[in-house]
XYZ file of C-alpha atoms in Angstrom:
710
model
C 251.800 -116.914 100.860
C 250.308 -120.502 101.925
C 246.995 -118.684 103.298
C 247.452 -119.580 106.726
C 246.166 -117.416 109.430
C 248.914 -115.984 111.294
C 247.308 -113.340 113.551
C 243.171 -112.402 114.653
C 242.700 -109.633 116.619
C 240.235 -110.354 119.657
C 237.444 -108.461 117.987
C 237.035 -111.652 115.747
C 235.124 -113.057 118.661
C 232.533 -110.440 118.282
C 232.108 -111.319 114.754
C 232.697 -114.930 114.071
C 232.112 -116.193 118.022
C 235.321 -118.113 118.242
C 238.811 -117.102 120.238
C 241.393 -115.731 118.183
C 244.007 -118.068 118.788
C 241.263 -120.936 117.766
C 242.149 -120.339 114.051
C 245.872 -119.587 114.331
C 247.895 -121.873 111.678
C 244.119 -122.953 110.054
C 244.002 -122.387 106.210
C 241.831 -118.945 106.063
C 239.505 -119.205 103.150
C 238.251 -122.864 104.760
C 235.992 -120.291 106.777
C 234.045 -119.299 103.398
C 231.014 -120.375 102.393
C 231.715 -123.020 99.203
C 229.640 -120.831 96.597
C 231.967 -117.816 97.300
C 235.114 -119.926 97.550
C 235.898 -119.260 93.741
C 235.651 -115.467 93.706
C 237.206 -114.997 97.158
C 240.262 -117.481 95.987
C 240.710 -115.369 92.820
C 240.904 -112.087 94.733
C 243.509 -113.247 97.485
C 245.656 -114.790 94.425
C 245.567 -111.633 92.941
C 246.676 -109.922 96.172
C 249.405 -112.382 96.869
C 251.129 -112.042 93.488
C 250.808 -107.719 93.770
C 252.724 -106.887 96.677
C 251.166 -103.605 98.104
C 247.642 -104.332 96.348
C 244.418 -103.821 98.166
C 241.176 -105.407 97.385
C 237.318 -104.534 98.624
C 234.943 -107.616 98.468
C 231.883 -108.914 100.270
C 231.890 -112.677 101.262
C 230.015 -115.450 103.206
C 231.599 -116.626 106.520
C 230.521 -119.347 109.070
C 229.922 -117.974 112.535
C 230.846 -121.093 115.374
C 227.123 -121.505 115.856
C 226.670 -122.366 112.225
C 225.188 -119.328 110.801
C 226.347 -117.690 107.734
C 227.193 -113.665 107.830
C 228.019 -111.622 105.160
C 231.218 -109.384 105.978
C 232.730 -106.442 104.037
C 236.244 -107.674 103.490
C 239.562 -105.114 102.754
C 242.552 -106.886 102.117
C 246.208 -105.135 101.540
C 249.089 -107.166 100.515
C 251.972 -106.110 103.019
C 254.533 -108.647 101.651
C 257.124 -106.034 101.099
C 257.091 -104.598 104.607
C 259.650 -106.667 106.853
C 258.188 -106.012 109.572
C 254.805 -107.900 108.121
C 255.102 -111.278 106.237
C 251.649 -111.799 104.981
C 248.095 -109.736 104.024
C 246.137 -107.807 106.390
C 242.273 -108.227 106.062
C 239.649 -105.952 107.924
C 236.097 -107.244 108.313
C 232.820 -105.679 108.885
C 229.588 -107.247 109.769
C 227.273 -106.340 106.862
C 224.583 -109.209 107.433
C 221.753 -106.877 108.634
C 222.291 -104.388 105.898
C 222.539 -107.145 103.276
C 219.496 -108.598 104.773
C 216.979 -105.116 104.141
C 218.726 -105.052 100.901
C 217.755 -107.961 99.462
C 213.925 -107.208 101.103
C 213.663 -103.853 99.681
C 215.235 -105.210 96.693
C 212.576 -108.646 96.529
C 209.545 -105.896 97.982
C 210.593 -103.942 94.519
C 210.379 -106.542 92.260
C 207.179 -107.158 93.278
C 205.901 -103.674 93.261
C 206.997 -103.574 89.359
C 205.167 -106.688 88.830
C 202.240 -105.370 90.031
C 202.422 -101.707 88.143
C 202.949 -103.828 85.080
C 200.059 -106.267 85.752
C 197.582 -103.217 86.331
C 196.031 -101.312 83.198
C 196.809 -97.740 84.810
C 199.983 -95.576 83.548
C 202.262 -95.451 86.812
C 205.255 -93.143 87.402
C 207.659 -92.876 90.194
C 209.543 -89.714 90.581
C 211.959 -88.013 92.987
C 210.385 -85.821 95.247
C 212.826 -82.931 95.320
C 213.514 -82.527 91.733
C 210.501 -84.782 89.620
C 212.883 -87.217 88.085
C 211.429 -89.917 86.581
C 213.069 -92.904 88.526
C 210.210 -96.001 86.990
C 207.412 -95.978 84.796
C 205.316 -99.093 83.914
C 204.305 -100.180 80.405
C 201.040 -98.188 80.146
C 203.012 -94.964 80.421
C 203.664 -95.053 76.774
C 200.003 -95.006 75.435
C 199.220 -92.068 77.365
C 202.150 -89.794 77.452
C 203.613 -91.277 73.911
C 207.029 -91.809 75.217
C 208.491 -95.797 75.976
C 209.077 -96.163 79.397
C 212.900 -96.065 78.982
C 212.910 -92.794 77.299
C 210.763 -91.561 80.616
C 213.271 -92.335 83.214
C 215.607 -89.522 83.890
C 213.191 -86.878 82.427
C 211.776 -84.371 84.707
C 207.802 -84.776 85.304
C 207.843 -81.188 84.862
C 208.088 -81.507 81.156
C 204.837 -83.837 81.024
C 202.505 -80.912 82.695
C 200.593 -78.574 80.371
C 201.001 -75.842 82.993
C 204.294 -75.953 85.131
C 202.301 -74.290 88.060
C 200.224 -77.296 88.622
C 203.034 -79.448 89.755
C 203.694 -76.930 92.643
C 199.836 -77.142 93.652
C 200.411 -80.714 94.139
C 203.371 -80.504 96.057
C 201.813 -77.087 98.278
C 198.586 -79.890 98.876
C 200.037 -82.702 99.688
C 202.412 -80.508 102.089
C 199.359 -79.250 103.449
C 196.613 -82.010 103.426
C 198.534 -84.930 104.225
C 200.066 -88.371 102.062
C 197.325 -88.401 99.374
C 195.687 -86.648 96.825
C 193.148 -86.769 93.697
C 193.945 -84.305 91.126
C 192.477 -83.204 87.931
C 195.144 -81.165 85.620
C 195.800 -81.166 81.511
C 198.923 -82.514 80.759
C 200.659 -82.949 77.430
C 202.572 -86.401 75.306
C 205.867 -85.852 73.966
C 204.824 -84.501 70.967
C 202.927 -81.363 72.943
C 199.431 -82.975 72.275
C 197.475 -82.206 75.225
C 195.508 -84.235 77.356
C 193.058 -84.286 80.364
C 194.274 -86.853 83.474
C 192.958 -87.317 87.056
C 196.404 -88.124 89.040
C 196.640 -89.841 92.107
C 199.979 -89.022 94.271
C 201.258 -90.818 97.283
C 204.558 -90.048 98.867
C 206.521 -93.344 98.698
C 210.391 -94.297 99.457
C 211.807 -95.991 96.116
C 215.329 -97.243 95.897
C 216.206 -95.091 99.126
C 214.988 -92.227 97.761
C 211.968 -90.137 99.008
C 209.995 -90.151 95.665
C 206.132 -89.807 94.509
C 204.441 -92.678 93.126
C 201.576 -91.115 90.674
C 198.535 -93.235 88.981
C 196.771 -91.069 85.913
C 193.388 -91.791 84.693
C 192.948 -90.420 81.137
C 189.824 -88.148 81.255
C 189.993 -86.586 78.077
C 186.922 -87.827 76.392
C 185.123 -86.661 79.386
C 186.658 -83.573 79.196
C 185.732 -83.019 75.487
C 182.438 -84.295 76.132
C 182.110 -81.561 78.928
C 183.670 -78.705 76.751
C 181.122 -79.706 74.186
C 178.330 -79.668 76.879
C 179.380 -76.272 77.784
C 179.459 -75.312 74.193
C 175.968 -76.375 73.904
C 174.817 -74.474 76.936
C 176.175 -70.967 76.282
C 174.633 -71.837 72.393
C 171.194 -72.435 74.744
C 171.883 -69.478 77.087
C 172.768 -67.336 73.862
C 169.417 -68.226 72.217
C 167.556 -67.918 75.664
C 168.806 -64.402 76.167
C 167.851 -63.424 72.465
C 164.405 -65.100 72.997
C 163.604 -63.388 76.373
C 164.471 -60.006 74.460
C 162.392 -60.975 72.120
C 159.536 -61.674 74.527
C 159.860 -58.985 75.882
C 159.511 -56.815 73.288
C 156.811 -58.583 72.006
C 155.009 -57.811 75.138
C 155.825 -54.293 75.418
C 154.473 -53.837 71.900
C 151.436 -55.945 72.827
C 150.801 -54.078 75.655
C 151.134 -50.510 73.669
C 148.629 -51.956 70.776
C 146.413 -52.988 73.807
C 146.592 -49.665 75.220
C 146.164 -47.602 72.260
C 143.015 -49.802 71.103
C 141.223 -49.724 74.465
C 142.033 -46.233 75.055
C 139.406 -44.778 72.649
C 137.417 -47.849 72.583
C 136.140 -47.662 76.674
C 134.755 -44.159 75.083
C 132.973 -45.643 72.451
C 131.650 -48.492 74.846
C 130.579 -45.960 77.709
C 129.344 -43.657 74.960
C 127.729 -46.402 72.791
C 125.870 -47.337 75.876
C 124.388 -44.010 77.336
C 123.547 -43.340 73.661
C 121.243 -46.661 73.579
C 119.889 -45.991 77.257
C 118.672 -42.552 76.009
C 117.349 -43.055 72.698
C 113.844 -44.568 71.760
C 113.092 -44.087 68.059
C 114.289 -46.532 65.220
C 116.065 -46.671 63.123
C 118.789 -44.083 65.588
C 118.347 -46.730 67.924
C 119.108 -49.506 65.776
C 122.245 -47.652 64.826
C 123.635 -46.931 68.489
C 122.820 -50.930 69.293
C 125.145 -51.489 66.033
C 127.697 -49.211 67.622
C 127.791 -50.769 70.932
C 127.826 -54.127 69.541
C 130.723 -53.480 67.262
C 132.474 -51.964 70.432
C 131.820 -54.883 72.494
C 133.082 -57.469 69.593
C 136.239 -55.809 69.253
C 136.472 -55.372 72.907
C 136.402 -58.935 73.001
C 139.209 -59.254 70.370
C 141.592 -57.140 72.114
C 140.856 -59.803 75.444
C 141.687 -62.915 73.441
C 144.861 -60.950 71.512
C 146.231 -60.384 75.192
C 145.558 -63.803 76.910
C 147.329 -65.139 73.684
C 150.243 -63.191 73.867
C 150.190 -64.100 77.883
C 149.935 -67.684 76.967
C 152.976 -67.698 74.479
C 155.406 -66.546 77.106
C 154.129 -68.557 80.139
C 152.160 -65.180 81.908
C 148.619 -66.335 81.746
C 147.668 -68.182 84.603
C 144.497 -70.481 86.024
C 142.871 -69.868 89.032
C 141.750 -73.595 90.040
C 138.173 -73.654 91.958
C 135.827 -76.655 92.298
C 133.492 -76.493 89.008
C 130.113 -77.973 88.528
C 130.676 -79.210 85.216
C 126.941 -79.642 84.740
C 125.843 -76.506 85.684
C 128.765 -74.486 83.667
C 127.805 -76.359 80.587
C 124.280 -75.391 80.763
C 124.585 -71.856 81.724
C 126.895 -71.947 78.458
C 124.193 -73.365 76.445
C 121.345 -71.003 77.859
C 123.742 -67.662 77.141
C 124.206 -69.025 73.796
C 120.319 -70.265 72.958
C 119.459 -66.045 71.901
C 122.021 -66.292 69.046
C 121.282 -69.672 67.832
C 117.950 -68.982 67.636
C 118.063 -66.009 65.957
C 119.897 -67.516 63.053
C 117.321 -70.401 62.942
C 119.685 -72.909 64.283
C 118.377 -76.104 67.129
C 121.252 -75.776 70.183
C 120.718 -78.534 72.658
C 122.894 -80.627 75.010
C 123.645 -84.350 75.726
C 124.819 -84.260 78.856
C 125.549 -87.124 81.660
C 124.076 -86.569 84.527
C 127.049 -87.900 86.180
C 129.183 -85.897 85.700
C 131.936 -85.173 88.555
C 132.851 -81.839 90.614
C 136.125 -80.805 88.663
C 139.362 -78.405 89.712
C 139.580 -76.314 87.338
C 139.291 -72.543 86.045
C 135.544 -71.877 85.689
C 135.897 -68.642 83.860
C 138.438 -70.096 81.161
C 136.836 -73.242 80.692
C 133.816 -71.565 79.981
C 135.358 -69.228 77.668
C 136.512 -72.145 75.997
C 133.202 -73.874 75.620
C 131.390 -70.466 74.412
C 134.001 -70.190 71.921
C 133.349 -73.510 70.492
C 130.037 -72.779 70.638
C 130.281 -69.612 68.747
C 131.959 -71.176 66.018
C 129.447 -73.662 65.490
C 127.058 -71.079 65.212
C 129.063 -68.617 63.225
C 129.194 -71.671 60.194
C 126.214 -73.665 60.518
C 123.345 -72.680 58.588
C 119.678 -71.917 58.787
C 117.879 -74.909 60.026
C 121.089 -76.660 61.067
C 121.960 -77.914 64.507
C 124.382 -77.756 67.138
C 124.780 -80.247 70.182
C 126.979 -80.207 73.388
C 128.004 -83.005 74.940
C 130.309 -84.256 77.821
C 130.957 -87.072 79.475
C 133.366 -89.023 81.379
C 135.812 -91.973 80.564
C 138.592 -93.631 82.357
C 138.885 -90.552 84.410
C 138.402 -88.171 82.037
C 136.196 -85.531 80.598
C 135.185 -85.424 77.391
C 133.576 -82.103 75.992
C 132.345 -82.108 71.995
C 130.301 -79.418 70.111
C 129.013 -80.709 67.140
C 127.433 -78.859 64.598
C 125.724 -79.937 60.825
C 127.535 -77.148 59.165
C 129.658 -77.139 55.983
C 132.312 -78.876 57.638
C 136.743 -78.077 56.577
C 138.596 -79.705 54.304
C 141.668 -82.013 55.378
C 144.430 -79.605 54.009
C 142.498 -76.649 56.724
C 142.020 -78.542 59.812
C 146.020 -79.341 59.956
C 147.089 -75.648 61.098
C 143.405 -74.846 62.729
C 144.858 -73.989 66.168
C 147.443 -71.799 65.671
C 147.101 -68.341 66.000
C 146.287 -66.064 62.846
C 144.936 -68.951 60.815
C 141.859 -68.514 59.116
C 140.190 -70.585 56.254
C 138.788 -69.554 53.102
C 136.049 -71.639 51.326
C 134.717 -71.055 48.280
C 136.148 -67.451 47.662
C 135.386 -66.338 51.084
C 137.415 -65.761 53.863
C 136.354 -66.227 57.626
C 135.892 -63.303 59.857
C 138.392 -62.734 62.626
C 142.329 -62.548 63.522
C 142.225 -66.202 63.569
C 142.830 -66.063 67.612
C 139.643 -68.030 69.335
C 140.824 -71.569 68.318
C 144.366 -70.836 69.369
C 143.449 -69.378 72.549
C 141.553 -72.425 73.200
C 143.925 -74.874 72.494
C 145.949 -72.409 75.303
C 143.444 -72.958 77.861
C 142.688 -76.572 77.416
C 146.888 -77.495 77.442
C 147.285 -75.477 81.092
C 144.615 -77.834 82.363
C 146.965 -80.405 80.996
C 144.047 -81.620 78.381
C 144.167 -81.850 74.996
C 141.815 -80.313 71.637
C 140.796 -81.564 68.619
C 138.412 -81.372 65.497
C 137.078 -84.065 63.027
C 135.400 -82.933 60.259
C 134.011 -83.699 56.750
C 133.363 -81.524 53.985
C 129.602 -81.545 53.637
C 128.578 -83.091 56.846
C 129.907 -80.689 59.845
C 132.349 -80.650 62.417
C 133.164 -81.721 65.785
C 135.366 -79.903 68.058
C 135.925 -81.573 71.649
C 138.662 -81.461 74.385
C 139.337 -83.522 77.159
C 140.297 -82.829 80.959
C 142.576 -85.120 82.924
C 140.598 -85.285 85.870
C 143.807 -86.396 87.891
C 146.166 -83.316 86.149
C 143.377 -81.333 87.070
C 143.393 -82.233 90.739
C 147.438 -82.093 91.030
C 147.071 -78.882 89.506
C 145.295 -77.174 92.360
C 148.715 -77.634 94.353
C 150.046 -74.790 91.830
C 153.267 -76.367 91.135
C 154.659 -73.076 89.917
C 155.319 -71.929 93.579
C 157.366 -74.488 94.289
C 161.052 -73.274 95.011
C 160.042 -69.533 95.450
C 161.396 -68.089 98.038
C 159.229 -64.658 98.128
C 155.339 -64.137 97.963
C 154.888 -60.548 96.989
C 151.086 -59.274 96.927
C 149.865 -56.705 94.539
C 146.921 -54.729 94.958
C 146.466 -53.055 91.915
C 143.263 -52.754 89.659
C 145.607 -51.376 86.565
C 146.402 -54.891 84.596
C 149.296 -53.505 82.554
C 151.002 -52.264 85.226
C 150.361 -55.683 87.035
C 151.347 -57.706 83.846
C 155.196 -55.572 83.625
C 155.946 -56.510 87.267
C 155.276 -59.895 86.849
C 157.427 -59.919 83.676
C 160.000 -58.175 85.580
C 159.663 -60.963 88.389
C 160.040 -63.256 85.493
C 163.267 -62.135 84.190
C 165.145 -59.948 86.835
C 163.406 -61.696 90.357
C 162.362 -65.798 89.349
C 162.851 -66.390 93.144
C 159.505 -64.294 93.701
C 155.895 -65.134 93.169
C 153.596 -62.355 92.364
C 149.703 -62.989 93.485
C 147.471 -59.820 92.779
C 143.749 -58.494 93.120
C 142.145 -55.088 91.702
C 139.881 -54.762 94.773
C 141.072 -53.341 98.215
C 138.574 -55.316 100.260
C 139.755 -58.465 98.178
C 143.767 -57.587 98.789
C 142.976 -57.037 102.607
C 141.673 -60.805 102.788
C 144.734 -61.853 100.860
C 146.679 -60.474 103.277
C 145.330 -62.910 106.111
C 144.865 -65.692 103.522
C 147.546 -65.553 101.374
C 150.286 -64.788 104.327
C 152.449 -62.665 101.761
C 156.453 -61.598 102.469
C 155.722 -57.847 100.948
C 152.631 -56.192 99.610
C 152.251 -53.230 96.798
C 149.365 -50.911 97.482
C 147.692 -48.633 94.721
C 145.723 -45.582 96.511
C 143.609 -45.257 93.383
C 141.605 -48.491 94.312
C 138.031 -48.807 92.487
C 135.966 -50.288 95.854
C 137.907 -48.474 98.794
C 140.868 -46.123 99.002
C 144.416 -47.400 99.136
C 144.692 -45.553 102.495
C 141.544 -47.400 103.870
C 143.354 -50.308 102.795
C 146.406 -49.605 104.367
C 145.046 -48.683 107.533
C 142.629 -51.648 108.222
C 145.819 -53.693 107.369
C 148.031 -52.228 109.794
C 145.177 -53.431 112.317
C 146.433 -57.422 112.339
C 149.811 -57.387 110.176
C 153.016 -55.820 110.255
C 153.756 -57.054 106.870
C 155.996 -54.789 104.815
C 153.850 -52.080 102.438
C 155.141 -50.017 99.594
C 152.433 -47.541 98.165
C 152.116 -47.382 94.567
C 150.676 -43.935 93.401
C 150.190 -41.274 90.875
C 150.063 -38.679 93.904
C 153.432 -37.346 94.524
C 152.499 -34.619 96.737
C 154.458 -34.386 99.661
C 151.168 -34.500 101.988
C 150.111 -37.961 100.546
C 153.514 -39.220 101.075
C 153.770 -38.146 104.587
C 150.198 -39.791 105.079
C 150.937 -43.031 103.613
C 154.153 -43.384 105.892
C 152.688 -42.182 109.073
C 149.642 -44.530 108.652
C 152.423 -47.537 108.321
C 153.632 -47.657 104.970
C 157.079 -48.630 104.571
C 158.101 -46.836 101.192
C 156.626 -44.501 98.864
C 156.657 -45.070 94.731
C 155.516 -42.397 92.740
C 153.994 -43.059 89.315
C 155.133 -43.891 86.571
C 158.350 -45.876 87.969
C 161.360 -47.896 87.012
C 160.643 -51.562 86.917
C 164.647 -51.974 88.439
C 163.857 -49.442 91.030
C 160.975 -50.762 92.380
C 162.465 -54.285 92.288
C 165.321 -53.046 94.376
C 163.369 -51.472 96.981
C 160.979 -54.628 97.619
C 164.485 -56.647 98.328
C 165.703 -53.699 100.471
C 162.585 -54.154 102.552
C 162.841 -57.979 102.794
C 166.392 -57.489 104.003
C 165.184 -55.411 106.963
C 162.746 -58.170 107.816
C 165.250 -60.972 107.947
C 166.396 -62.508 111.247
C 169.164 -60.919 112.395
C 171.244 -64.051 112.393
C 170.685 -64.503 108.521
C 170.691 -60.477 107.941
C 174.784 -60.218 108.398
C 176.359 -61.128 104.969
C 178.873 -63.779 104.311
C 181.833 -62.309 103.515
C 185.284 -64.195 102.237
C 187.978 -62.197 100.690
C 186.934 -60.721 97.383
C 183.150 -62.467 97.843
C 180.082 -60.839 99.847
C 177.044 -62.990 99.757
C 173.593 -61.875 101.006
C 172.301 -65.146 102.069
C 168.848 -63.843 102.164
C 168.856 -62.701 98.209
C 171.462 -64.737 97.497
C 173.168 -61.346 95.866
C 176.864 -61.808 95.406
C 179.633 -59.440 94.711
C 182.878 -60.540 93.559
C 185.571 -57.882 93.637
C 183.260 -54.614 93.637
C 180.840 -56.596 90.745
C 177.745 -57.542 91.630
C 177.189 -61.347 89.840
C 173.316 -62.814 89.717
C 173.119 -66.218 90.899
C 170.216 -68.799 90.462
C 169.042 -70.295 93.750
C 170.838 -73.184 93.874
C 174.280 -71.659 92.927
C 173.201 -69.085 95.405
C 173.134 -72.232 97.792
C 176.237 -74.044 96.873
C 178.277 -70.961 97.196
C 176.651 -69.907 100.435
C 177.962 -73.844 101.566
C 181.409 -73.443 100.042
C 181.724 -69.669 102.003
C 180.900 -70.847 105.123
C 183.335 -73.673 105.152
C 186.025 -71.858 103.332
C 189.360 -73.504 103.417
C 187.909 -77.274 103.924
C 186.538 -79.681 101.372
C 182.663 -79.441 101.434
C 182.028 -83.475 100.323
C 179.614 -84.266 97.659
C 176.896 -85.344 99.941
C 177.096 -82.593 102.593
C 176.962 -80.274 99.493
C 174.069 -82.017 97.946
C 172.213 -81.964 101.594
C 172.739 -78.228 101.558
C 171.217 -77.397 98.242
C 168.588 -80.202 97.839
C 167.621 -81.356 101.498
C 169.011 -84.754 100.270
C 171.672 -86.621 98.283
C 170.119 -88.297 95.784
C 171.795 -90.381 92.610
C 172.865 -88.163 90.161
C 173.639 -85.331 92.740
C 177.287 -85.287 91.753
C 176.353 -84.526 88.204
C 174.366 -81.843 88.955
C 176.765 -80.496 91.231
C 179.382 -80.644 88.662
C 177.719 -78.520 86.150
C 176.275 -75.979 88.488
C 180.054 -75.788 89.584
C 181.310 -75.159 86.328
C 178.510 -72.374 86.069
C 180.082 -70.580 89.011
C 183.510 -70.779 87.814
C 182.583 -69.193 84.835
C 180.885 -66.530 86.866
C 183.758 -66.049 89.293
C 187.147 -67.511 87.905
C 189.388 -65.403 85.146
C 190.021 -68.643 83.976
C 187.409 -71.412 84.324
C 189.416 -73.951 83.149
C 192.097 -73.489 85.553
C 190.226 -72.644 88.791
C 191.963 -70.826 91.410
C 189.027 -70.051 93.883
C 186.814 -72.835 93.713
C 188.928 -75.949 93.638
C 187.920 -79.792 92.640
C 188.806 -82.495 95.455
C 188.618 -85.564 92.705
C 185.834 -88.187 93.878
C 185.376 -86.303 97.500
C 183.779 -82.434 97.117
C 184.872 -78.854 96.660
C 186.566 -76.415 98.317
C 186.808 -72.582 98.324
C 190.291 -71.147 98.679
C 190.796 -69.659 102.294
C 191.856 -65.573 101.794
C 194.923 -65.733 103.380
């Protein structure tokens, strides 16, 4: 009852450092820390006053070395027991535990202070069931709920797709301690939003937990969706345009065929008739027929050139051109016509015009057309002048006439196709294709065309050719990025154009070069080094079989014969002489394309020929032909290179830099954005739900990975 120590066990020395008998008869509370004196006095007073009562408390007690230890004290009043006249107290040293708790508490307080200071929503959740243990103030703006109301809730409630959390758990278990993930979440009111979540396993309040930081990317996702919407619209419009272009080309070819077929007979017959006749006026009539047929033939050619230019099939053949000589020859060819109309046709050319890189035939076509118009609309006694000069690295050519001029309103649409002027009630003849074709040809050279005119004072038509641009075009930039070069030796221009259009629509990775002569084709096999040759047997100079024989003397390039001859003997002869395949006209374009690709696959080296197989995906590396679950999928070159790299590294993350190098040969600024767009296109072609990809996964800030098949 007086608090004096009656007995201490020998174990007291291991705790407080003194011998048991050293404190017998001393006041027990005297060893307690002064700050704890009031609490322990109150506790022991209670015990003394209540026989059989028990207390459990923590108290700081002085060690003999002067240090303070934290002890867990359990006391019991045994005054009711005759064998024990006092209070029994058991002590357990918990100093280390209390120190660890203090350190942990300080650490968690510092963490909370940091978490509240940074402008990022932070959540700590129990690792096993996802119960929220902590949320900072910034969570309220993101999830729409105060931090205190989040504590105790399940993180699963905030995922738009509950399976997403399992993806996080599986990935962390498989790949390590830190992960960045892009998911769709939802606020408390159900409003969806997109965020990148960074997950880090930690220990919090003694529990295994996840530390999750969120970065809102809703605006970016909405922008991507809007971009995708515009892309889909552009894709639909492009497909419609391609279909319309195809219909237009087919119609143009059909029309040209229907016009040229009878015209060929008229031209041939009129030539023969003029050569056989000598008496007037029948000879004049025959000449008129020949001239009319020739004019009609020129108009059809203009019509076809314009149609090819509108769909990008009109190509220039660059060569070194002596401009002075070309212009002089063009003036000389038009001099007779101008003289017959009583006009003066002269040229004023600088003697120092440079040799330029241009398509000489097309350039002469432009000048001839401009001179022809000037002759046509200049009255008798008028003057037509052709000028050319170099100015600041640009060639400028002008045709000036003293005709009646063109009003302002008529000049605005003068270079548009099918535009004809009406003056003084007279409609200009022709379809209005000449100037439009001139504009197309000049712009293909990288130049510009214009007109200056005043009514009653004549007109000046001019065009420019940038020498630097013309020189650069000799590099034929359209060949950049082409994987295959196909040479077609065929004199039927319609067949060549048809195959060219098929390549443009179905096989843009291939470049088509052509010639209508067998001898020239043999030279092109050696000079152009094509990957495959399409050879017609009915050539105008030498037979197709002879061309085949000569090519096989020096080249093993794959050759596909194209012929109307369907006799078995001809097929056998072609194959025996070295052809790799034989296609009979008429043929289907898609079939020809398949045969070309098949021959190219045969020529691929063994290490590249083997297809890459990854689960349901099968890729032909040589042609980027992809099959997914038995369905063939068309890929662009870039898409093919991306999927090839991912398939070769299935199950592993391919970094942005490594993927860019595999696709473009280098990692350049903006490559990540480009890769993101192409990955989106691939997901649209491969994923059942592109917005929730299961095949091509994003490793935020790092790269992409293709799920490895089980």
